[in-house]
Amino acid sequence: MDDHSLARLLATLAGDLLLEVRRERTDLAGAELGREGDRRAHAMLVSALREHRPDDAVRSEEGEAALDGHRSGRLWIVDPLDGTREYGDRERGDWAVHVALSERGKLLAGAVAVPATGRTFATDEAALAPAPPRPRPRVVVSRSHRPPLVDALAEVVDVDLVPMGSAGVKAVAVLTGAADAYVHAGGQYEWDSAAPVAVSAAAGAHTSRIDGSELVYGNPSPSIPDLLICRPELRDTLLTALAAARS
């Protein structure tokens, strides 16, 4: 199985497991349900990667050094449950599973599963859907950690800000044409953005830091505090506006 197929399979299976946990653990809700989902999905992903890619290392939100050795120089970056708060609310579906592979700072493969929709978006079949006509671009932003920068952005350029959970779900909104851009600033980690960036870049979207610099993965510190994913035709407009908003 190649890396793209493995990323797709593991993200899908972890998503199925999370749905099963939601169905079975009727005694849990909110943060407790989120913790249980995180724990179960993390254990499944680490076990599967140990089986299928024993020479690769893993960086996970739930256990940064889950696998040791890093003999191959390749690093799997996973978020077993992106959008834990949304997952804990049984009425919400804006949560995801992220599985990505990096080597020497570059993303090689990745997948984002959105179990509530039954869809997994992966680098082997990524495509950027046409966006419908809109009076102004739709920019998806964090629902629970909305950074001041996005409000400053809306003062510089005419956009609609749309709050949404899960970085993966926000990236998928750009891929499907439901949104035109995803902007985040104020703190993220590699597992938050690696899979969404891998899939978005494979689909032809622009991906970068908010200053336009390259996103680099597998750093000693997992922090990557900001992110821009957008339709390519909006790249220059949004980077210019973000520079003005930060000044």
Short mmCIF file of C-alpha atoms in Angstrom, two decimals:
data_model
loop_
_atom_site.label_atom_id
_atom_site.label_comp_id
_atom_site.label_asym_id
_atom_site.label_seq_id
_atom_site.Cartn_x
_atom_site.Cartn_y
_atom_site.Cartn_z
CA MET A 1 0.00 0.00 0.00
CA ASP A 2 1.46 3.39 -0.94
CA ASP A 3 1.62 6.32 1.48
CA HIS A 4 -1.39 8.13 0.01
CA SER A 5 -3.57 5.04 0.29
CA LEU A 6 -2.36 4.33 3.81
CA ALA A 7 -3.10 7.88 4.96
CA ARG A 8 -6.59 7.64 3.47
CA LEU A 9 -7.24 4.22 5.02
CA LEU A 10 -6.03 5.14 8.50
CA ALA A 11 -7.91 8.44 8.61
CA THR A 12 -11.10 6.68 7.49
CA LEU A 13 -10.73 3.84 10.00
CA ALA A 14 -10.03 6.23 12.86
CA GLY A 15 -13.11 8.22 11.88
CA ASP A 16 -15.22 5.07 11.88
CA LEU A 17 -13.87 4.23 15.34
CA LEU A 18 -14.76 7.69 16.62
CA LEU A 19 -18.33 7.28 15.36
CA GLU A 20 -18.48 3.93 17.12
CA VAL A 21 -17.24 5.45 20.38
CA ARG A 22 -19.92 8.12 20.12
CA ARG A 23 -22.60 5.45 19.66
CA GLU A 24 -21.36 3.10 22.38
CA ARG A 25 -20.33 5.49 25.14
CA THR A 26 -23.72 6.96 25.92
CA ASP A 27 -22.50 7.45 29.49
CA LEU A 28 -20.03 10.11 28.33
CA ALA A 29 -20.59 13.62 27.06
CA GLY A 30 -18.67 16.84 26.47
CA ALA A 31 -15.01 16.86 27.45
CA GLU A 32 -15.10 13.28 28.79
CA LEU A 33 -16.39 11.96 25.48
CA GLY A 34 -13.74 13.98 23.65
CA ARG A 35 -10.96 12.54 25.79
CA GLU A 36 -12.18 8.99 25.23
CA GLY A 37 -12.39 9.52 21.48
CA ASP A 38 -8.91 11.05 21.40
CA ARG A 39 -7.46 8.16 23.41
CA ARG A 40 -9.04 5.42 21.31
CA ALA A 41 -8.23 6.97 17.93
CA HIS A 42 -4.64 7.73 18.97
CA ALA A 43 -4.05 4.14 20.08
CA MET A 44 -5.47 2.80 16.81
CA LEU A 45 -3.38 5.09 14.60
CA VAL A 46 -0.13 4.45 16.47
CA SER A 47 -0.68 0.67 16.38
CA ALA A 48 -1.46 0.72 12.65
CA LEU A 49 1.57 2.85 11.80
CA ARG A 50 3.81 0.62 13.89
CA GLU A 51 2.54 -2.31 11.81
CA HIS A 52 2.61 -0.73 8.34
CA ARG A 53 5.55 1.71 8.65
CA PRO A 54 7.74 0.40 11.50
CA ASP A 55 10.77 2.48 10.47
CA ASP A 56 8.88 5.79 10.47
CA ALA A 57 8.32 8.09 13.45
CA VAL A 58 5.00 9.53 14.57
CA ARG A 59 4.11 12.91 16.03
CA SER A 60 0.58 12.95 17.49
CA GLU A 61 -1.36 15.50 19.48
CA GLU A 62 -2.06 12.78 22.02
CA GLY A 63 1.52 11.52 22.33
CA GLU A 64 4.18 13.54 20.57
CA ALA A 65 6.84 10.79 20.72
CA ALA A 66 4.54 7.83 20.13
CA LEU A 67 7.17 6.02 18.05
CA ASP A 68 10.89 6.31 18.46
CA GLY A 69 13.82 5.78 16.13
CA HIS A 70 12.95 7.86 13.09
CA ARG A 71 15.24 5.49 11.17
CA SER A 72 13.73 6.27 7.78
CA GLY A 73 13.83 10.06 8.20
CA ARG A 74 10.07 10.09 7.64
CA LEU A 75 7.57 11.47 10.14
CA TRP A 76 3.84 10.78 10.31
CA ILE A 77 1.97 13.73 11.83
CA VAL A 78 -1.48 12.83 13.12
CA ASP A 79 -4.33 14.43 14.95
CA PRO A 80 -6.54 11.55 16.10
CA LEU A 81 -9.45 13.92 16.74
CA ASP A 82 -9.32 17.46 15.44
CA GLY A 83 -12.21 19.35 16.98
CA THR A 84 -12.48 17.60 20.34
CA ARG A 85 -14.96 20.15 21.65
CA GLU A 86 -17.23 19.68 18.64
CA TYR A 87 -16.97 15.89 18.92
CA GLY A 88 -18.14 16.09 22.53
CA ASP A 89 -21.34 17.78 21.33
CA ARG A 90 -23.30 14.98 19.70
CA GLU A 91 -25.24 17.48 17.60
CA ARG A 92 -22.12 18.70 15.81
CA GLY A 93 -20.30 17.19 12.85
CA ASP A 94 -17.46 19.69 12.31
CA TRP A 95 -14.65 17.48 13.59
CA ALA A 96 -12.09 15.43 11.69
CA VAL A 97 -9.16 13.01 11.69
CA HIS A 98 -5.79 14.10 10.27
CA VAL A 99 -3.06 11.78 8.98
CA ALA A 100 -0.03 13.20 7.13
CA LEU A 101 3.50 12.15 6.22
CA SER A 102 6.51 14.48 6.02
CA GLU A 103 10.16 14.09 5.12
CA ARG A 104 12.84 16.79 5.36
CA GLY A 105 10.18 19.37 6.15
CA LYS A 106 8.03 18.58 3.10
CA LEU A 107 4.60 16.94 3.16
CA LEU A 108 4.50 13.80 1.02
CA ALA A 109 0.98 12.48 1.64
CA GLY A 110 -2.04 13.15 3.77
CA ALA A 111 -5.73 12.61 4.41
CA VAL A 112 -8.52 14.38 6.26
CA ALA A 113 -11.54 12.28 7.22
CA VAL A 114 -14.80 14.05 8.06
CA PRO A 115 -16.77 11.15 9.52
CA ALA A 116 -20.04 13.04 9.89
CA THR A 117 -20.20 13.34 6.09
CA GLY A 118 -18.76 9.90 5.34
CA ARG A 119 -15.99 11.47 3.25
CA THR A 120 -12.20 11.30 3.34
CA PHE A 121 -10.14 13.80 1.36
CA ALA A 122 -6.66 12.57 0.46
CA THR A 123 -3.65 13.60 -1.59
CA ASP A 124 -4.13 10.81 -4.14
CA GLU A 125 -7.46 12.22 -5.37
CA ALA A 126 -7.48 15.83 -4.20
CA ALA A 127 -9.39 18.34 -6.33
CA LEU A 128 -10.42 21.96 -5.89
CA ALA A 129 -14.10 22.34 -6.72
CA PRO A 130 -15.30 25.50 -8.50
CA ALA A 131 -16.57 28.14 -6.11
CA PRO A 132 -20.08 29.46 -6.74
CA PRO A 133 -20.47 33.20 -7.45
CA ARG A 134 -20.46 35.24 -4.24
CA PRO A 135 -20.66 38.97 -3.51
CA ARG A 136 -17.50 38.63 -1.38
CA PRO A 137 -15.09 35.83 -0.44
CA ARG A 138 -16.04 33.52 2.43
CA VAL A 139 -13.20 33.08 4.93
CA VAL A 140 -13.59 30.31 7.51
CA VAL A 141 -12.09 31.00 10.92
CA SER A 142 -11.83 29.28 14.28
CA ARG A 143 -15.10 28.96 16.16
CA SER A 144 -13.61 28.61 19.64
CA HIS A 145 -10.25 30.42 19.34
CA ARG A 146 -11.02 33.36 17.06
CA PRO A 147 -7.84 35.45 16.74
CA PRO A 148 -8.06 39.26 16.57
CA LEU A 149 -6.22 39.16 13.24
CA VAL A 150 -9.25 37.83 11.37
CA ASP A 151 -11.38 40.77 12.51
CA ALA A 152 -8.58 43.12 11.47
CA LEU A 153 -8.50 41.34 8.09
CA ALA A 154 -12.21 42.01 7.59
CA GLU A 155 -11.54 45.73 8.14
CA VAL A 156 -8.93 45.74 5.37
CA VAL A 157 -10.70 43.64 2.72
CA ASP A 158 -14.40 42.92 2.13
CA VAL A 159 -14.88 39.31 3.24
CA ASP A 160 -17.46 37.26 5.11
CA LEU A 161 -16.03 35.56 8.20
CA VAL A 162 -17.58 32.16 8.87
CA PRO A 163 -16.83 30.47 12.24
CA MET A 164 -16.34 26.70 12.06
CA GLY A 165 -14.78 23.92 14.16
CA SER A 166 -11.79 21.74 13.20
CA ALA A 167 -8.93 22.89 11.00
CA GLY A 168 -9.55 19.90 8.75
CA VAL A 169 -13.20 20.78 8.24
CA LYS A 170 -12.26 24.38 7.43
CA ALA A 171 -9.72 23.24 4.83
CA VAL A 172 -12.29 20.87 3.34
CA ALA A 173 -14.71 23.79 3.03
CA VAL A 174 -12.18 25.47 0.72
CA LEU A 175 -11.71 22.29 -1.31
CA THR A 176 -15.43 21.76 -1.81
CA GLY A 177 -16.16 25.38 -2.72
CA ALA A 178 -18.16 26.04 0.45
CA ALA A 179 -15.54 28.65 1.37
CA ASP A 180 -12.79 30.53 -0.41
CA ALA A 181 -10.12 30.72 2.28
CA TYR A 182 -9.12 29.57 5.74
CA VAL A 183 -7.08 31.94 7.89
CA HIS A 184 -5.68 31.19 11.33
CA ALA A 185 -3.28 33.02 13.62
CA GLY A 186 -2.55 32.86 17.31
CA GLY A 187 -1.40 29.30 17.82
CA GLN A 188 -1.52 25.88 16.19
CA TYR A 189 0.65 22.80 16.06
CA GLU A 190 1.90 20.62 13.24
CA TRP A 191 -0.85 18.05 13.77
CA ASP A 192 -3.49 20.76 13.34
CA SER A 193 -2.39 21.74 9.86
CA ALA A 194 -0.22 19.02 8.28
CA ALA A 195 -2.96 16.87 6.75
CA PRO A 196 -5.19 19.82 5.75
CA VAL A 197 -2.21 21.52 4.09
CA ALA A 198 -1.10 18.33 2.32
CA VAL A 199 -4.54 17.71 0.84
CA SER A 200 -5.15 21.37 -0.02
CA ALA A 201 -1.79 21.75 -1.77
CA ALA A 202 -2.36 18.54 -3.74
CA ALA A 203 -5.72 19.95 -4.86
CA GLY A 204 -4.09 23.13 -6.18
CA ALA A 205 -4.93 25.52 -3.35
CA HIS A 206 -2.41 28.03 -2.02
CA THR A 207 -0.93 27.08 1.37
CA SER A 208 1.51 29.14 3.43
CA ARG A 209 2.14 31.00 6.66
CA ILE A 210 0.19 34.27 6.83
CA ASP A 211 3.32 36.17 5.75
CA GLY A 212 3.54 34.02 2.62
CA SER A 213 6.48 31.93 3.81
CA GLU A 214 6.62 28.17 3.39
CA LEU A 215 5.09 25.78 5.89
CA VAL A 216 7.81 23.44 7.18
CA TYR A 217 7.04 20.27 9.15
CA GLY A 218 9.04 17.98 11.41
CA ASN A 219 10.58 20.82 13.41
CA PRO A 220 12.07 20.28 16.89
CA SER A 221 9.15 22.31 18.24
CA PRO A 222 5.77 21.31 16.81
CA SER A 223 4.42 24.86 16.90
CA ILE A 224 3.22 26.40 13.62
CA PRO A 225 1.21 29.36 14.89
CA ASP A 226 -0.47 30.62 11.73
CA LEU A 227 -1.80 29.44 8.40
CA LEU A 228 -3.39 30.52 5.12
CA ILE A 229 -5.20 28.12 2.80
CA CYS A 230 -7.05 29.75 -0.08
CA ARG A 231 -8.09 29.52 -3.68
CA PRO A 232 -5.04 30.43 -5.81
CA GLU A 233 -6.69 33.46 -7.35
CA LEU A 234 -7.12 35.02 -3.88
CA ARG A 235 -3.51 34.48 -2.77
CA ASP A 236 -2.13 37.93 -3.56
CA THR A 237 -5.22 39.76 -2.30
CA LEU A 238 -5.27 37.95 1.03
CA LEU A 239 -1.51 38.07 1.64
CA THR A 240 -1.53 41.81 0.99
CA ALA A 241 -4.54 42.28 3.26
CA LEU A 242 -3.00 40.14 6.00
CA ALA A 243 0.19 42.21 5.86
CA ALA A 244 -1.90 45.37 6.27
CA ALA A 245 -3.93 43.82 9.08
CA ARG A 246 -0.75 42.92 11.00
CA SER A 247 0.83 46.36 10.62
#
